[in-house]
Short mmCIF file of N, CA and C in Angstrom, two decimals:
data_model
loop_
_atom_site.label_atom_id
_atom_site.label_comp_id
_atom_site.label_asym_id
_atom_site.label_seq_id
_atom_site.Cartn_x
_atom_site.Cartn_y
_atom_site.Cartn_z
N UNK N 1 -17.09 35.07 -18.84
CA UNK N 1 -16.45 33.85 -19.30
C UNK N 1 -15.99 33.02 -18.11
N UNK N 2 -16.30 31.77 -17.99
CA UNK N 2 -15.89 30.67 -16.90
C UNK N 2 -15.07 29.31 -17.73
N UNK N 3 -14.58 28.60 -17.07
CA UNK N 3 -14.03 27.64 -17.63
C UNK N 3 -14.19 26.21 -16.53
N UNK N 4 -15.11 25.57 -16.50
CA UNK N 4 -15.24 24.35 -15.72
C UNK N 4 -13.94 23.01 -16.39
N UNK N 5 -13.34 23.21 -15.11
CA UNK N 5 -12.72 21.54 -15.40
C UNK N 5 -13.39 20.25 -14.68
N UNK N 6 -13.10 19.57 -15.00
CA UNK N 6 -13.89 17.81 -14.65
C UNK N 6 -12.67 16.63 -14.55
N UNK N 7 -12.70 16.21 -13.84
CA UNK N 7 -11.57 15.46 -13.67
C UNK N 7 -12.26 13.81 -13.27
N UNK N 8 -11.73 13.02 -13.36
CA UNK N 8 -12.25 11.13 -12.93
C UNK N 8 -11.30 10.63 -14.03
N UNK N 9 -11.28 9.34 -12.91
CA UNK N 9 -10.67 8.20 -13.51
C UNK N 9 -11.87 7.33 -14.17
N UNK N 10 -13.23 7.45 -13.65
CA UNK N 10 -14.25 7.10 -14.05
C UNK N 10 -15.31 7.67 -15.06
N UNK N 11 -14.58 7.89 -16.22
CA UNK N 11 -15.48 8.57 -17.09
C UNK N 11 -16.69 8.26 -18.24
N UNK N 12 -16.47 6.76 -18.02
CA UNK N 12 -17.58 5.88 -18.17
C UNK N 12 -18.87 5.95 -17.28
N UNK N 13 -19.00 6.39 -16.08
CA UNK N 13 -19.84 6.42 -14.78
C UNK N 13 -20.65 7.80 -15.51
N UNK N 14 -19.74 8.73 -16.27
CA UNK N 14 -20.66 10.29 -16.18
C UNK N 14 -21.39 9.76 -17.43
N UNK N 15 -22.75 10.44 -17.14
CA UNK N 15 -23.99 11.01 -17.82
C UNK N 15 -23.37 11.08 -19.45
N UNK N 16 -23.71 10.88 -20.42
CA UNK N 16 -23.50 10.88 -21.90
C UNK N 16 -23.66 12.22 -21.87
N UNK N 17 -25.10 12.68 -21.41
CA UNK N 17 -25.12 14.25 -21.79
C UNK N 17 -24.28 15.42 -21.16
N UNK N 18 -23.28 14.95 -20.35
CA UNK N 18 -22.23 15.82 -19.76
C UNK N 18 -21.00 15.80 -20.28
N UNK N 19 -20.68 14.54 -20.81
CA UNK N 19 -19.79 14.21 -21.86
C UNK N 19 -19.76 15.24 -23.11
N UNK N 20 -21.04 14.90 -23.05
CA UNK N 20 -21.57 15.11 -24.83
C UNK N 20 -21.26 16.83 -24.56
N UNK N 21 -21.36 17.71 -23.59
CA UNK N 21 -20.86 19.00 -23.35
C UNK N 21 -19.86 19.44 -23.13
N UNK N 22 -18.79 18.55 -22.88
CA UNK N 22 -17.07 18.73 -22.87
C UNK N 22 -16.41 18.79 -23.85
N UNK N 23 -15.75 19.97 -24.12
CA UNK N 23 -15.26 20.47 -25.07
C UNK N 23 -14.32 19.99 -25.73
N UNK N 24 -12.76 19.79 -25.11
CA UNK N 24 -12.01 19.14 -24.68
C UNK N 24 -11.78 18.16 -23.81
N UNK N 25 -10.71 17.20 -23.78
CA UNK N 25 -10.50 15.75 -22.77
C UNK N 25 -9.21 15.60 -22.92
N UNK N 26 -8.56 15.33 -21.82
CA UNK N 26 -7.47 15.17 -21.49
C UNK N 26 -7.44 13.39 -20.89
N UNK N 27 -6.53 12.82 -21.36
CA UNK N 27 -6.29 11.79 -20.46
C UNK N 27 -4.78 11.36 -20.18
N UNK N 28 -5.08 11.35 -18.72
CA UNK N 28 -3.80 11.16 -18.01
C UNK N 28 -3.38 9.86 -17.78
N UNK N 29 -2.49 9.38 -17.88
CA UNK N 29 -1.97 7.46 -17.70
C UNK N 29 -2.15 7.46 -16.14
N UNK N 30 -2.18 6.30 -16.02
CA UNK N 30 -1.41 5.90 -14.56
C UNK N 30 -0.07 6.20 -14.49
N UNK N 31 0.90 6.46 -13.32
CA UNK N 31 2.35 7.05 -13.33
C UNK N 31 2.82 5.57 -13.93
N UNK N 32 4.06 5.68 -14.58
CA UNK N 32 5.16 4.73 -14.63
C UNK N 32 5.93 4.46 -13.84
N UNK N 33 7.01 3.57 -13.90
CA UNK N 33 7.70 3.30 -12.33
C UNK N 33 8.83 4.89 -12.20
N UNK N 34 9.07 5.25 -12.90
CA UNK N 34 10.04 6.48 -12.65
C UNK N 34 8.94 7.37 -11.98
N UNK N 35 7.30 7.47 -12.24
CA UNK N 35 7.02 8.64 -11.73
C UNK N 35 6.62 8.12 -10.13
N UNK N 36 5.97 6.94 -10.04
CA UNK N 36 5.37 5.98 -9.33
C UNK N 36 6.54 6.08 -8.01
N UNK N 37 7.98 6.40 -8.65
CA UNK N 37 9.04 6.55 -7.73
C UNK N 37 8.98 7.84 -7.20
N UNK N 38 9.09 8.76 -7.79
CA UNK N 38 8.70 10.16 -7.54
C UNK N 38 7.65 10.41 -6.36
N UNK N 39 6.69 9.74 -6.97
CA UNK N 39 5.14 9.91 -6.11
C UNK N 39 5.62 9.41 -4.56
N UNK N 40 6.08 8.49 -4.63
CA UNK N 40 6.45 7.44 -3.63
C UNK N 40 7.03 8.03 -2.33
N UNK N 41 8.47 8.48 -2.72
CA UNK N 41 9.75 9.36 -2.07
C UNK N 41 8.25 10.60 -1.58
N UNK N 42 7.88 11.40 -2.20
CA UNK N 42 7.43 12.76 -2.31
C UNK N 42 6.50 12.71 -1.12
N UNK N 43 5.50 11.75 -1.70
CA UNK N 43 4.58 11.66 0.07
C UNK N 43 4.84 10.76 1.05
N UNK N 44 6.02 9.72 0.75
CA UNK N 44 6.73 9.25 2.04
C UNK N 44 7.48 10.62 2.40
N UNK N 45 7.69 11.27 2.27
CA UNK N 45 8.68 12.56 2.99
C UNK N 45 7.65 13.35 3.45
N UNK N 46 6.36 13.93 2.57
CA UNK N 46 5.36 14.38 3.10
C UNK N 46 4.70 13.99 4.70
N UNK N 47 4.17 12.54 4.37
CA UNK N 47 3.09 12.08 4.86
C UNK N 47 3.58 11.86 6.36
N UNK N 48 5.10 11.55 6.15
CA UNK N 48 5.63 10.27 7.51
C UNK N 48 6.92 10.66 7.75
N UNK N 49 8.21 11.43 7.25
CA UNK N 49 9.41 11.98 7.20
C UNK N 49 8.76 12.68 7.85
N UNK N 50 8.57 13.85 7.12
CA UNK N 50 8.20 15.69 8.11
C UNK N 50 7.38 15.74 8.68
N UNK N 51 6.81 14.20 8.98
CA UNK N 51 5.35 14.40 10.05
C UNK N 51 6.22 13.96 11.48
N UNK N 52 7.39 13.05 10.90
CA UNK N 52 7.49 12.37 11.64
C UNK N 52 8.37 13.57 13.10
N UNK N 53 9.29 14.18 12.26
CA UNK N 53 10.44 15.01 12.40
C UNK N 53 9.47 16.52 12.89
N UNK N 54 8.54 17.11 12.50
CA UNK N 54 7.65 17.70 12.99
C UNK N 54 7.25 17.33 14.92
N UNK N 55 6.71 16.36 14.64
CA UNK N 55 6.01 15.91 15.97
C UNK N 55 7.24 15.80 16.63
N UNK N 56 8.84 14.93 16.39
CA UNK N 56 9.83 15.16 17.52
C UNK N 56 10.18 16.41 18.06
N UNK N 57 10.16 17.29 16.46
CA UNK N 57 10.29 18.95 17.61
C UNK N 57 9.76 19.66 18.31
N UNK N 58 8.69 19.35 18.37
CA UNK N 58 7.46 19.79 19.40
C UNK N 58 7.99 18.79 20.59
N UNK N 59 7.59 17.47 20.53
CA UNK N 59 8.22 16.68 21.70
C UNK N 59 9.23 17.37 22.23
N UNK N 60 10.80 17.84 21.87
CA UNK N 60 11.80 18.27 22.46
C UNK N 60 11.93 19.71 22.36
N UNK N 61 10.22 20.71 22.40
CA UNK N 61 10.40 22.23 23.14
C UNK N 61 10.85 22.33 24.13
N UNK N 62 10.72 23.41 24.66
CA UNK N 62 10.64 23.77 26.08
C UNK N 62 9.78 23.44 27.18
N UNK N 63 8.39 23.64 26.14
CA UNK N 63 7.38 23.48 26.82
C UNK N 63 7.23 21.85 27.43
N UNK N 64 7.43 21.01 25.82
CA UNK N 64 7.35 19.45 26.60
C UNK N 64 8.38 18.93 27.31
N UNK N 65 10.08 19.74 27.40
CA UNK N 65 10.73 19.07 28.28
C UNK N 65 9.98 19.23 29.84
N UNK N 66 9.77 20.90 29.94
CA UNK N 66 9.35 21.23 31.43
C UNK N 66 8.26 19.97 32.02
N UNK N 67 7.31 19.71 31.21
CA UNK N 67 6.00 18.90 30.91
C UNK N 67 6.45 17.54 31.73
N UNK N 68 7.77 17.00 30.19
CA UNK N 68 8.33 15.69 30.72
C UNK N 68 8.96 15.51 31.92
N UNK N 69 9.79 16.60 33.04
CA UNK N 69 10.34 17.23 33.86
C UNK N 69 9.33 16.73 35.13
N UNK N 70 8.10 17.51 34.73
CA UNK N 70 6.97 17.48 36.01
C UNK N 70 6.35 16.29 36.38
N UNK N 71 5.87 15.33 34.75
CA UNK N 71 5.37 14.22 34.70
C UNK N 71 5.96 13.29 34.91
N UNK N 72 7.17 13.09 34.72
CA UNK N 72 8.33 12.34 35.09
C UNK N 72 8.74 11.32 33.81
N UNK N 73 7.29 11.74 32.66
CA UNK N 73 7.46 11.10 31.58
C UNK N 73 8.65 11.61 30.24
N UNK N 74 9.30 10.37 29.38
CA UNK N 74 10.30 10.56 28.81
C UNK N 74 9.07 11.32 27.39
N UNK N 75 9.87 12.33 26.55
CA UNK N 75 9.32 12.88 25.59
C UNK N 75 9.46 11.35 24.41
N UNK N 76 7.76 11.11 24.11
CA UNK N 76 7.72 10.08 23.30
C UNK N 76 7.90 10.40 21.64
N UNK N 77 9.06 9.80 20.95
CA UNK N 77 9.79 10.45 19.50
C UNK N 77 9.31 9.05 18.87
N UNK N 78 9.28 9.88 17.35
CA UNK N 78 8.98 9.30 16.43
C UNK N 78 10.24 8.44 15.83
N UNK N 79 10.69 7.25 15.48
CA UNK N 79 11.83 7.05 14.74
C UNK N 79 11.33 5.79 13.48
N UNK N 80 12.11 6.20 12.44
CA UNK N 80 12.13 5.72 10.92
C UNK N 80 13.43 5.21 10.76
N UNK N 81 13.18 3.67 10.74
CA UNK N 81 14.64 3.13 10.26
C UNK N 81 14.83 3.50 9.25
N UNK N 82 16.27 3.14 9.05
CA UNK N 82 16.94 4.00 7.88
C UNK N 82 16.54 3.03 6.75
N UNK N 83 16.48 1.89 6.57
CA UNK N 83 16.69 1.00 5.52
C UNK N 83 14.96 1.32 4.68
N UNK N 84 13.74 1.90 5.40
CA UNK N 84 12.56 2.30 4.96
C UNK N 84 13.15 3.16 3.91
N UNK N 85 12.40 2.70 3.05
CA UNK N 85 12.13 3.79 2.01
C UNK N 85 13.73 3.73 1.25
N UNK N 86 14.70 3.15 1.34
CA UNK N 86 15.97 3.51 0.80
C UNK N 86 16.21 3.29 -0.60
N UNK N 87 16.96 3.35 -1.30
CA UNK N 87 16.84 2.71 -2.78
C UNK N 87 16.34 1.46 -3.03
N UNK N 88 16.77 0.18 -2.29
CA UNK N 88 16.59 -0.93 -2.49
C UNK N 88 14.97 -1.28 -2.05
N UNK N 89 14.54 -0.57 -1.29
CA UNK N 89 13.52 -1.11 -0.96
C UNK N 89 12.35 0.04 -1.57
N UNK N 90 12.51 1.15 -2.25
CA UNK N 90 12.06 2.12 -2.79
C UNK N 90 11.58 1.23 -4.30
N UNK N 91 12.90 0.45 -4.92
CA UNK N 91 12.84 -0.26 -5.92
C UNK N 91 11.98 -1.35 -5.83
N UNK N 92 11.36 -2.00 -4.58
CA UNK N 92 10.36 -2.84 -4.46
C UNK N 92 9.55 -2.34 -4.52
N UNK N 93 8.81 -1.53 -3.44
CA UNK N 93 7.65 -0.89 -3.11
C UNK N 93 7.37 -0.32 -5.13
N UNK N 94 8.14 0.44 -5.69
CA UNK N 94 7.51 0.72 -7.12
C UNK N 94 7.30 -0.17 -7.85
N UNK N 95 7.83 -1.62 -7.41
CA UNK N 95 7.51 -2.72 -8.81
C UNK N 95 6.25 -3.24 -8.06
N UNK N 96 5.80 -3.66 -6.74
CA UNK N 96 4.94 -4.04 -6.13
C UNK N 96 3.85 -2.91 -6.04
N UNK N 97 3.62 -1.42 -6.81
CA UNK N 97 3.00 -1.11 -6.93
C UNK N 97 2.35 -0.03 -8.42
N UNK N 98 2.69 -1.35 -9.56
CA UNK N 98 2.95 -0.96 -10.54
C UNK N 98 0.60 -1.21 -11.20
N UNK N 99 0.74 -0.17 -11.45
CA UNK N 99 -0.96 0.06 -11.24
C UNK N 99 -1.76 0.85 -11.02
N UNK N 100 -1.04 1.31 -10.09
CA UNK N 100 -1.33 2.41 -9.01
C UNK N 100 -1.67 3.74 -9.16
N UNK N 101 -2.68 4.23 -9.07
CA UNK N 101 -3.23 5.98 -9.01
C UNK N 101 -2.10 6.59 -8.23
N UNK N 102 -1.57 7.76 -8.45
CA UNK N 102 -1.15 8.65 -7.59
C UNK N 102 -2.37 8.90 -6.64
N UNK N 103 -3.54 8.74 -6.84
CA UNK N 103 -4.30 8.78 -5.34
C UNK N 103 -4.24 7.78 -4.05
N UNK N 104 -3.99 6.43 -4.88
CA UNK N 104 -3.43 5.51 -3.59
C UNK N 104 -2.18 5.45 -3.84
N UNK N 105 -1.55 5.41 -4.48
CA UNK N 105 -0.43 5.70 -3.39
C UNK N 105 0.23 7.26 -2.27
N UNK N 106 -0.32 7.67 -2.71
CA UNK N 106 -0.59 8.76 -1.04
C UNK N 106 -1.73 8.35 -0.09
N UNK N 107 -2.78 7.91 -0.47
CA UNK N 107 -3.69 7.15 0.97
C UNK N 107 -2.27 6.28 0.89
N UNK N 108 -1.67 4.68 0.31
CA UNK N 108 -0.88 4.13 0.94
C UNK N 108 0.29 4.79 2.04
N UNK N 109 0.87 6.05 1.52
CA UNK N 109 1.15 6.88 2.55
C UNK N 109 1.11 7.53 4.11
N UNK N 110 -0.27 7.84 3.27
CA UNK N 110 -1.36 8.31 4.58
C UNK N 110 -1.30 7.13 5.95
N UNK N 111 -2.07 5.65 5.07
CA UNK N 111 -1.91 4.45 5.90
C UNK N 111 -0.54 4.61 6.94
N UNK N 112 0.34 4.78 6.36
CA UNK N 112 1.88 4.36 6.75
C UNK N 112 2.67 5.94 7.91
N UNK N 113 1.50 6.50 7.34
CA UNK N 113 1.48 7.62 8.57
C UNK N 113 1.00 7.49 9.93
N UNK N 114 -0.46 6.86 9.36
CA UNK N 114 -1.09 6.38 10.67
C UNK N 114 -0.25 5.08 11.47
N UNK N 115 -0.07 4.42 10.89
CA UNK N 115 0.73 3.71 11.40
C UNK N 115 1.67 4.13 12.52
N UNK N 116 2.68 5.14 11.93
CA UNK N 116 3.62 5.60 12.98
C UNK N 116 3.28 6.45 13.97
N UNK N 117 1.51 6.96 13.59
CA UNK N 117 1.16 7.86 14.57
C UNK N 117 0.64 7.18 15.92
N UNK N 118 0.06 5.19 15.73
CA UNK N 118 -0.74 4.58 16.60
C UNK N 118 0.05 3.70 17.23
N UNK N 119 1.31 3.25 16.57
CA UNK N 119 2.46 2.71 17.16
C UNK N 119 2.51 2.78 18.52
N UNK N 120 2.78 2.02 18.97
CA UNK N 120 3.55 1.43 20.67
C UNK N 120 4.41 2.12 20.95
N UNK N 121 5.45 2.08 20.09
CA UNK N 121 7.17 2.74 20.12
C UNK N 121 7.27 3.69 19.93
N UNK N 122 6.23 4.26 18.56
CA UNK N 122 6.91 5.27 18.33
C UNK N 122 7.90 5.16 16.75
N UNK N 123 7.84 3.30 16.53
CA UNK N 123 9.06 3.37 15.58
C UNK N 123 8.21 2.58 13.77
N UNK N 124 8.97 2.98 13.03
CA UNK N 124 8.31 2.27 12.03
C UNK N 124 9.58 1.45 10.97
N UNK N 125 9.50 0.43 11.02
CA UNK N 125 10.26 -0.34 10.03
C UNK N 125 9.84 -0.87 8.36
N UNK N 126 10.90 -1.30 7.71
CA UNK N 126 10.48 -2.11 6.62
C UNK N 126 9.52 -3.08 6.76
N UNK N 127 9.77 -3.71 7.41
CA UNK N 127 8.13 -4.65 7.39
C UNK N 127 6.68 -4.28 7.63
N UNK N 128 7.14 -3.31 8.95
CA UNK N 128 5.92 -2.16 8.65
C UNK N 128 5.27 -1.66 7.64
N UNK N 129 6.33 -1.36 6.21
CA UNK N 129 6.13 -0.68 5.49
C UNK N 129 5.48 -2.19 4.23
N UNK N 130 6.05 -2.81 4.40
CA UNK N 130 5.82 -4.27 3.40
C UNK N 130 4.57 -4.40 4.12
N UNK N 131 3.68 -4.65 4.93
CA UNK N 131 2.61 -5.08 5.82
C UNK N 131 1.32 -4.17 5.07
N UNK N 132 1.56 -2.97 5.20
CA UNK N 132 1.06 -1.80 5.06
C UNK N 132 0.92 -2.13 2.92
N UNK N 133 1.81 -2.03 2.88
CA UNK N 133 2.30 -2.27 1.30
C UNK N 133 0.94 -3.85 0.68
N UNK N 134 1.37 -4.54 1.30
CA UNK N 134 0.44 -5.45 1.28
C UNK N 134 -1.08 -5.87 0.99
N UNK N 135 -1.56 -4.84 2.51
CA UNK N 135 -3.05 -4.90 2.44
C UNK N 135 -3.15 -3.38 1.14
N UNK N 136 -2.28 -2.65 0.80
CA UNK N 136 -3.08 -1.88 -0.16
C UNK N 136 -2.95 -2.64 -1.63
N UNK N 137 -2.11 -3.13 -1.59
CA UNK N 137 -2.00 -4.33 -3.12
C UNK N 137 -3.24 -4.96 -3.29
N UNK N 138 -3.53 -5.57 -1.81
CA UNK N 138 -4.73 -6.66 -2.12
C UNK N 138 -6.09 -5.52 -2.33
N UNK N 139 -6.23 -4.48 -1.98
CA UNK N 139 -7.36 -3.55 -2.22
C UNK N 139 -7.22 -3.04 -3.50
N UNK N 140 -5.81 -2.76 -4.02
CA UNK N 140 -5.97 -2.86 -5.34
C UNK N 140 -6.62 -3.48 -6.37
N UNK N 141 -5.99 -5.19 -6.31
CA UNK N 141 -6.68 -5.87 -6.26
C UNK N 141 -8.10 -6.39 -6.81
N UNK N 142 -8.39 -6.15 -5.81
CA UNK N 142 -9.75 -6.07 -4.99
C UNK N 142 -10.81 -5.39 -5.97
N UNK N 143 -10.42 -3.84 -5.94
CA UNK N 143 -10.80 -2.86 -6.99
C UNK N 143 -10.73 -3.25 -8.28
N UNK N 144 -9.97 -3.55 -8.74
CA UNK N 144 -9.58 -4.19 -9.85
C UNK N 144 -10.90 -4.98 -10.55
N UNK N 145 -10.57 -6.08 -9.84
CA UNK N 145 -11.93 -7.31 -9.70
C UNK N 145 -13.23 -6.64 -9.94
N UNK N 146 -13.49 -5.68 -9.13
CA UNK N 146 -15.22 -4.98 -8.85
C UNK N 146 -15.20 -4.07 -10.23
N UNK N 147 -14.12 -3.25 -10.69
CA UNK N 147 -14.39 -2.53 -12.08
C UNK N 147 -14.71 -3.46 -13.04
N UNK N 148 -14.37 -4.56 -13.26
CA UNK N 148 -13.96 -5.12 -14.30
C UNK N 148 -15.31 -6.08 -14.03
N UNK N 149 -15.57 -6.32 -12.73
CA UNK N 149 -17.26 -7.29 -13.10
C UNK N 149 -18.36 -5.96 -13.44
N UNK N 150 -17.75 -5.09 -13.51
CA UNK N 150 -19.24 -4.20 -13.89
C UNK N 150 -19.82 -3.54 -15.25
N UNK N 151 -18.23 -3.97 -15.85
CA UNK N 151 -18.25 -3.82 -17.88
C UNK N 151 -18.70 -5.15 -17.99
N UNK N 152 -18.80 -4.47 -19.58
CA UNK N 152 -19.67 -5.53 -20.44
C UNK N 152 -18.25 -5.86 -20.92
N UNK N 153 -18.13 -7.02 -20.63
CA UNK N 153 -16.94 -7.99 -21.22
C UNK N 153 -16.52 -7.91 -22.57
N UNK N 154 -15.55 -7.85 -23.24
CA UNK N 154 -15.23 -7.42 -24.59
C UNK N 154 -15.57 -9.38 -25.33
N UNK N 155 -15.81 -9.27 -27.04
CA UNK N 155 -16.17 -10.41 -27.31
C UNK N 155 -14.68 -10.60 -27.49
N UNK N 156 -14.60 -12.20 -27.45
CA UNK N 156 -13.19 -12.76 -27.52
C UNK N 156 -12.71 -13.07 -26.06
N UNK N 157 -13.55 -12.57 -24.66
CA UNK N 157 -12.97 -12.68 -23.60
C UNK N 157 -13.28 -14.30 -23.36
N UNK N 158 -12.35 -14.52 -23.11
CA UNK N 158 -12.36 -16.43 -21.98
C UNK N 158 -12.31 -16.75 -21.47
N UNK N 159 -11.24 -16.01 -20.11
CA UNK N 159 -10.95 -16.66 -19.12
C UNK N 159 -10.33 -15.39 -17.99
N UNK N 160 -10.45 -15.62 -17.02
CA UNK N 160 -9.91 -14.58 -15.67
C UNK N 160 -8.85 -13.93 -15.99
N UNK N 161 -7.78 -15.16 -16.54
CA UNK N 161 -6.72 -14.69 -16.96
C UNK N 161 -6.37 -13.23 -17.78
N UNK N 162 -7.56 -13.26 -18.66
CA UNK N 162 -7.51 -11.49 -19.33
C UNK N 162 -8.23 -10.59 -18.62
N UNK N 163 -8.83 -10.91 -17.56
CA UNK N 163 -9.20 -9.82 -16.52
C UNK N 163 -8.51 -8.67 -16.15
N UNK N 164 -7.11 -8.91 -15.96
CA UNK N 164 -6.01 -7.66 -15.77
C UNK N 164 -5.73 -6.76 -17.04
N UNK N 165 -5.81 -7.50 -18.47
CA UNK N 165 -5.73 -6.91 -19.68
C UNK N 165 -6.75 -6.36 -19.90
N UNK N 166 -7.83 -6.43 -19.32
CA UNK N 166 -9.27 -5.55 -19.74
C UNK N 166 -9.51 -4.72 -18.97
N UNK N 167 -8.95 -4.54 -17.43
CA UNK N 167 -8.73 -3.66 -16.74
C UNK N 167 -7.94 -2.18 -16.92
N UNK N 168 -6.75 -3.18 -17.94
CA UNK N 168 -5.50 -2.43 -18.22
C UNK N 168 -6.18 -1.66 -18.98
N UNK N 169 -7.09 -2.05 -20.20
CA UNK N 169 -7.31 -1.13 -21.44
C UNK N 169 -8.62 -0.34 -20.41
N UNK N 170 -9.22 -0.65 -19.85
CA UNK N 170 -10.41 0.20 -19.41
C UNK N 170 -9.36 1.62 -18.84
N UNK N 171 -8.80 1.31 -18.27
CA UNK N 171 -7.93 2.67 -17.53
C UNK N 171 -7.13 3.54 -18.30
N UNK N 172 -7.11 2.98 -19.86
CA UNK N 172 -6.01 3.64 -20.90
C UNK N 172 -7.08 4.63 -21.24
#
């Protein structure tokens, strides 16, 4: 006895006859803003907190003071303003990313990792995080647009304007 699971957000894309062999179907929503908040906090602490706080303790071993000692170089630290990520701006980032897969928003994460990993300073701010926030909205977006030119348009459609409502129901 085996039990195959199958998972996509794209289940229109699979084969009828693979469908047509699934026993059961589960469908999962997109998060809401309470979970969307959850998600948010969880791999900002993941992705960029304990990455960040990770890499300073290695910076300030033994090994890299002696290092910084010989080289004459200062141990280069990671720092996260405080106002990132705080309630108030936690409460933006979830309304500005109301849509959203729990898969991007951890790549948005990810992004916001790299970020602090390619940095100059070393430092990452709110605007950093709004910047970052930004270009993944518009790829949202973006995505959005490309699903939705590739259905067959529902009858009654008119205008661009229900483009987001036909998106909305394609993902329900």
């Amino acid at each position: 006895d085996f039990m195959l699971v199958l998972a996509t957000n794209r289940a229109d894309d699979l084969d009828p006859a693979v469908l047509d062999r699934c026993d059961e179907s589960l469908q999962f929503s997109l998060p809401n803003d309470e979970c969307r908040s959850s998600l948010l906090m969880q791999y900002f602490n993941s992705y960029v907190r304990d990455s960040a706080q990770q890499h300073n303790q290695q910076e300030q071993s033994i090994y890299s003071r002696t290092k910084s000692f010989f080289t004459r170089k200062e141990p280069f630290l990671f720092e996260i303003n405080s106002d990132v990520m705080d309630c108030t701006h936690l409460r933006t980032v979830v309304k500005e990313t109301a849509g959203f897969s729990g898969r991007e928003i951890g790549k948005m994460m990810v992004a916001l990792q790299s970020a602090l990993h390619s940095s100059e300073d070393g430092k990452i701010n709110k605007r950093d995080v709004n910047n970052i926030l930004n270009i993944k909205t518009k790829e949202h977006a973006e995505k959005m647009k490309m699903v939705c030119s590739h259905t067959i348009l529902e009858p009654g459609f008119t205008n661009s304007s229900e483009l987001h409502s036909v998106s909305d129901r394609l993902r329900r």
